[in-house]
């Protein structure tokens, strides 16, 4: 009866975010930083999607994946940043039970989907460089759509499992989450339930999700590097590497910050929060910049769009 009462009570009340342990005067600085970063996320990723949808020259598998990557970046950033900014200016810094469930669900869905889309992009580059004559046969529109749909499906299944495991636990009297968004590890700290099964399930899911995507990316690039090194001309090698450099940069940025977060000891939660900002805001902010600066097609497409606007003006 006591567990049931605790559950009922926790469902009817809000969670409170600790956020960053700084002086209240610095909350406006954090708000402005998040506002700038999130504004850049919106500008960069919406712009990237618009360019890809507008220019028919970019109707290729690589840009189909890139458009979905931008949509995913925009989605999981939007699950976290607006609420965090609102809390920086609020004295309560709260989120409803339903809001916390939704935030964790959406964030997990798109983060997992991003891992699979990055793996699909690595496979796409592998086929383009290692088997260029068979590229149009392997990377059909239907197959690319299936890869992306599968990425979203895996994200959905994972988010359902994690959200259901997290929010079926009994919560203690304290509803204070030591983070700036609803992160499962931080929520587990305020539960009265035994979290052993949750931790084991999280490890299993990580092994099923993260390990295969990393293996696909690593194996793809082993073959890519091996093939590129066999190209006789230096210009040909540079052109081949340039098509992969942006993707490698994005993969390194995302997985590097995520691994860093989970290697941080529990005794240093503030560093964990700072590192979390990297993959919730900084990575999705930099991804469009990385692809646009290193991608000749995107720059030319943007130039054509701007020239058309000048003509109409």
XYZ file of C-alpha atoms in Angstrom:
313
model
C 0.000 0.000 0.000
C 2.836 2.389 0.832
C 4.487 1.861 -2.575
C 1.195 2.454 -4.309
C 0.633 5.597 -2.325
C 4.119 6.836 -3.184
C 3.516 6.152 -6.856
C 0.174 7.961 -6.823
C 1.713 10.897 -5.029
C 4.649 11.119 -7.454
C 2.338 11.048 -10.466
C 0.332 13.984 -9.146
C 3.289 16.241 -8.388
C 6.094 17.911 -10.270
C 9.777 17.118 -10.393
C 12.203 19.890 -9.483
C 15.459 20.450 -11.385
C 18.593 21.434 -9.497
C 20.118 22.675 -12.736
C 23.602 24.165 -12.524
C 24.838 24.961 -9.032
C 25.779 28.575 -9.691
C 24.825 31.905 -8.163
C 21.364 33.110 -9.249
C 23.001 36.027 -11.064
C 24.587 33.586 -13.524
C 21.219 32.111 -14.550
C 20.724 34.929 -17.033
C 24.161 34.141 -18.519
C 23.172 30.480 -18.864
C 19.864 31.537 -20.403
C 21.625 33.694 -22.987
C 24.114 30.926 -23.805
C 21.329 28.353 -24.270
C 19.332 30.884 -26.296
C 22.252 31.521 -28.641
C 23.112 27.823 -29.004
C 19.495 26.769 -29.541
C 18.981 29.609 -32.015
C 21.972 28.331 -33.979
C 20.547 24.798 -33.813
C 17.254 26.035 -35.269
C 18.916 28.174 -37.932
C 21.453 25.558 -39.008
C 19.291 22.449 -39.022
C 16.111 24.001 -40.412
C 18.274 25.653 -43.056
C 19.957 22.355 -43.923
C 16.614 20.552 -44.266
C 15.227 23.405 -46.379
C 18.243 23.384 -48.719
C 18.058 19.610 -49.199
C 14.289 19.682 -49.854
C 14.530 22.686 -52.198
C 17.463 21.694 -54.420
C 16.720 18.672 -56.608
C 20.475 18.259 -57.206
C 20.716 17.063 -53.602
C 18.250 14.203 -54.103
C 20.862 11.553 -53.342
C 21.127 8.994 -50.511
C 23.857 10.986 -48.740
C 21.700 14.114 -48.517
C 18.618 12.085 -47.647
C 20.485 10.810 -44.579
C 21.887 14.272 -43.874
C 18.401 15.797 -43.946
C 17.185 13.228 -41.435
C 20.260 13.840 -39.280
C 19.403 17.560 -39.167
C 15.785 16.774 -38.280
C 16.927 14.450 -35.485
C 19.387 17.030 -34.097
C 16.657 19.651 -34.077
C 14.189 17.286 -32.372
C 16.252 16.144 -29.402
C 17.603 19.647 -28.795
C 14.033 20.952 -28.780
C 13.105 18.335 -26.180
C 15.625 19.813 -23.730
C 16.618 23.420 -24.509
C 13.274 25.340 -24.306
C 12.384 23.888 -20.897
C 15.912 24.461 -19.598
C 15.789 28.111 -20.733
C 12.391 28.610 -19.097
C 13.736 27.192 -15.821
C 16.744 29.535 -15.861
C 14.265 32.431 -15.606
C 11.900 30.688 -13.183
C 12.111 30.335 -9.418
C 10.330 26.955 -9.337
C 12.439 25.131 -11.988
C 9.834 22.380 -12.130
C 8.479 19.961 -14.710
C 5.305 17.906 -14.492
C 5.385 14.124 -14.260
C 3.882 13.831 -17.759
C 6.305 16.452 -19.071
C 9.272 14.555 -17.644
C 8.068 11.303 -19.237
C 7.621 13.059 -22.594
C 11.024 14.735 -22.401
C 12.866 11.491 -21.624
C 10.884 9.623 -24.296
C 11.506 12.141 -27.100
C 15.154 12.698 -26.198
C 15.913 8.958 -26.080
C 14.023 8.264 -29.313
C 16.001 10.755 -31.374
C 19.373 10.137 -29.724
C 19.127 6.422 -30.515
C 17.856 7.155 -34.031
C 20.858 9.424 -34.607
C 23.281 6.593 -33.816
C 21.655 4.359 -36.417
C 21.455 7.122 -39.038
C 25.177 7.831 -38.564
C 25.837 4.105 -39.093
C 23.705 4.189 -42.259
C 25.709 7.197 -43.494
C 28.964 5.297 -42.894
C 27.612 2.350 -44.903
C 26.547 4.743 -47.657
C 30.094 6.174 -47.883
C 31.525 2.634 -47.830
C 29.456 1.604 -50.868
C 30.147 4.912 -52.678
C 33.928 4.607 -52.319
C 34.540 0.858 -52.248
C 31.885 -0.235 -54.776
C 31.020 2.853 -56.848
C 29.735 0.851 -59.836
C 27.192 -0.931 -57.627
C 26.185 2.186 -55.673
C 22.929 2.856 -57.547
C 21.971 -0.816 -57.194
C 22.615 -1.054 -53.450
C 21.580 2.408 -52.252
C 18.106 2.613 -53.753
C 15.534 5.096 -52.478
C 13.529 2.266 -50.981
C 16.513 0.803 -49.138
C 17.535 4.222 -47.766
C 13.975 4.834 -46.569
C 13.973 1.442 -44.857
C 17.268 2.254 -43.102
C 15.935 5.558 -41.791
C 12.564 4.067 -40.812
C 14.405 1.297 -38.986
C 16.472 3.918 -37.145
C 13.347 5.676 -35.898
C 11.735 2.349 -34.980
C 14.770 1.300 -32.914
C 14.675 4.688 -31.205
C 10.975 4.289 -30.462
C 11.372 0.797 -28.988
C 14.314 1.916 -26.851
C 12.503 5.006 -25.571
C 9.416 2.952 -24.681
C 11.549 0.497 -22.688
C 13.615 3.152 -20.894
C 10.654 5.411 -20.105
C 8.538 2.525 -18.817
C 11.391 1.176 -16.659
C 12.190 4.621 -15.277
C 8.712 5.846 -14.436
C 7.244 2.631 -13.033
C 9.659 2.914 -10.106
C 8.538 4.200 -6.709
C 9.841 7.678 -5.948
C 10.902 8.837 -2.513
C 9.739 11.977 -0.760
C 12.371 14.001 -2.606
C 11.467 14.849 -6.201
C 14.623 16.874 -6.870
C 16.493 15.824 -10.032
C 20.133 16.855 -9.952
C 20.256 17.820 -13.629
C 18.812 20.380 -16.052
C 16.610 17.851 -17.896
C 14.962 14.481 -17.243
C 17.911 12.131 -17.613
C 17.271 8.499 -16.589
C 20.455 8.137 -14.524
C 19.601 11.232 -12.467
C 15.989 10.109 -11.999
C 17.163 6.735 -10.672
C 18.919 8.557 -7.823
C 15.602 9.682 -6.312
C 13.826 6.338 -6.451
C 13.143 4.024 -3.525
C 13.002 0.962 -5.805
C 15.759 -1.527 -6.506
C 17.427 -0.258 -9.680
C 19.580 -3.351 -10.357
C 17.273 -4.626 -13.108
C 17.090 -1.133 -14.629
C 20.870 -0.852 -14.701
C 21.238 -4.294 -16.256
C 18.596 -3.509 -18.876
C 20.327 -0.208 -19.672
C 23.622 -2.053 -20.193
C 21.919 -4.605 -22.451
C 20.254 -1.856 -24.492
C 23.561 0.015 -24.765
C 25.228 -3.177 -26.005
C 22.467 -3.793 -28.544
C 22.330 -0.193 -29.775
C 25.743 1.434 -29.391
C 28.022 -1.536 -30.103
C 26.564 -2.511 -33.519
C 26.490 1.098 -34.744
C 30.113 1.678 -33.699
C 31.181 -1.620 -35.318
C 29.432 -0.694 -38.590
C 31.091 2.738 -38.606
C 34.549 1.390 -37.748
C 34.449 -1.506 -40.234
C 33.132 0.805 -42.974
C 35.992 3.235 -42.452
C 38.608 0.494 -42.316
C 37.541 -0.540 -45.810
C 37.213 3.096 -46.934
C 40.738 3.995 -45.797
C 42.138 0.819 -47.340
C 40.466 1.632 -50.667
C 41.424 5.316 -50.672
C 45.096 4.545 -49.985
C 45.131 2.467 -53.181
C 44.159 5.495 -55.282
C 47.204 6.656 -57.221
C 46.540 10.395 -57.462
C 46.812 12.629 -54.408
C 43.875 14.675 -55.708
C 41.700 11.553 -55.877
C 42.621 10.575 -52.327
C 41.847 14.064 -51.012
C 38.473 14.101 -52.792
C 37.541 10.704 -51.339
C 38.627 11.658 -47.820
C 36.808 15.000 -48.021
C 33.478 13.217 -48.525
C 34.052 11.297 -45.288
C 35.720 13.965 -43.164
C 32.474 15.693 -42.201
C 30.822 12.444 -41.181
C 33.820 11.378 -39.113
C 33.817 14.764 -37.393
C 30.143 14.442 -36.449
C 30.587 10.849 -35.212
C 33.628 11.788 -33.125
C 31.841 14.792 -31.636
C 28.712 12.856 -30.647
C 30.239 9.639 -29.348
C 33.202 11.431 -27.772
C 31.001 13.653 -25.612
C 28.602 10.809 -24.751
C 31.396 8.501 -23.612
C 32.938 11.346 -21.635
C 29.623 11.904 -19.809
C 29.372 8.288 -18.706
C 33.034 8.085 -17.695
C 32.641 11.003 -15.291
C 32.480 9.725 -11.688
C 29.156 10.192 -9.822
C 30.989 12.400 -7.326
C 31.243 15.143 -9.994
C 27.666 15.804 -11.184
C 28.423 19.373 -12.312
C 30.996 18.199 -14.848
C 28.453 15.652 -16.067
C 25.951 18.456 -16.668
C 28.488 20.542 -18.579
C 29.379 17.528 -20.726
C 25.664 16.878 -21.313
C 25.359 20.356 -22.806
C 27.864 19.256 -25.452
C 25.667 16.543 -26.925
C 22.303 18.214 -26.271
C 23.209 21.595 -27.786
C 26.797 21.949 -29.019
C 26.844 18.851 -31.250
C 23.536 19.630 -33.044
C 24.698 23.251 -33.365
C 28.007 22.287 -34.998
C 26.752 19.485 -37.269
C 25.238 21.782 -39.957
C 28.342 23.992 -39.816
C 30.649 20.995 -40.270
C 28.678 19.703 -43.256
C 28.129 23.082 -44.916
C 31.736 24.281 -44.594
C 33.217 21.040 -45.894
C 30.585 20.296 -48.525
C 30.867 21.940 -51.923
C 27.360 20.870 -53.024
C 25.681 22.419 -49.967
C 27.616 25.687 -50.359
C 26.753 25.918 -54.055
C 23.096 25.136 -53.341
C 22.959 27.836 -50.663
C 24.601 30.284 -53.074
C 21.982 29.532 -55.753
C 19.131 30.049 -53.266
C 20.556 33.385 -52.112
C 21.047 34.528 -55.714
C 17.415 33.677 -56.520
C 16.247 35.734 -53.545
C 18.330 38.692 -54.756
C 16.664 38.450 -58.165
C 13.167 38.509 -56.624
C 14.123 41.419 -54.361
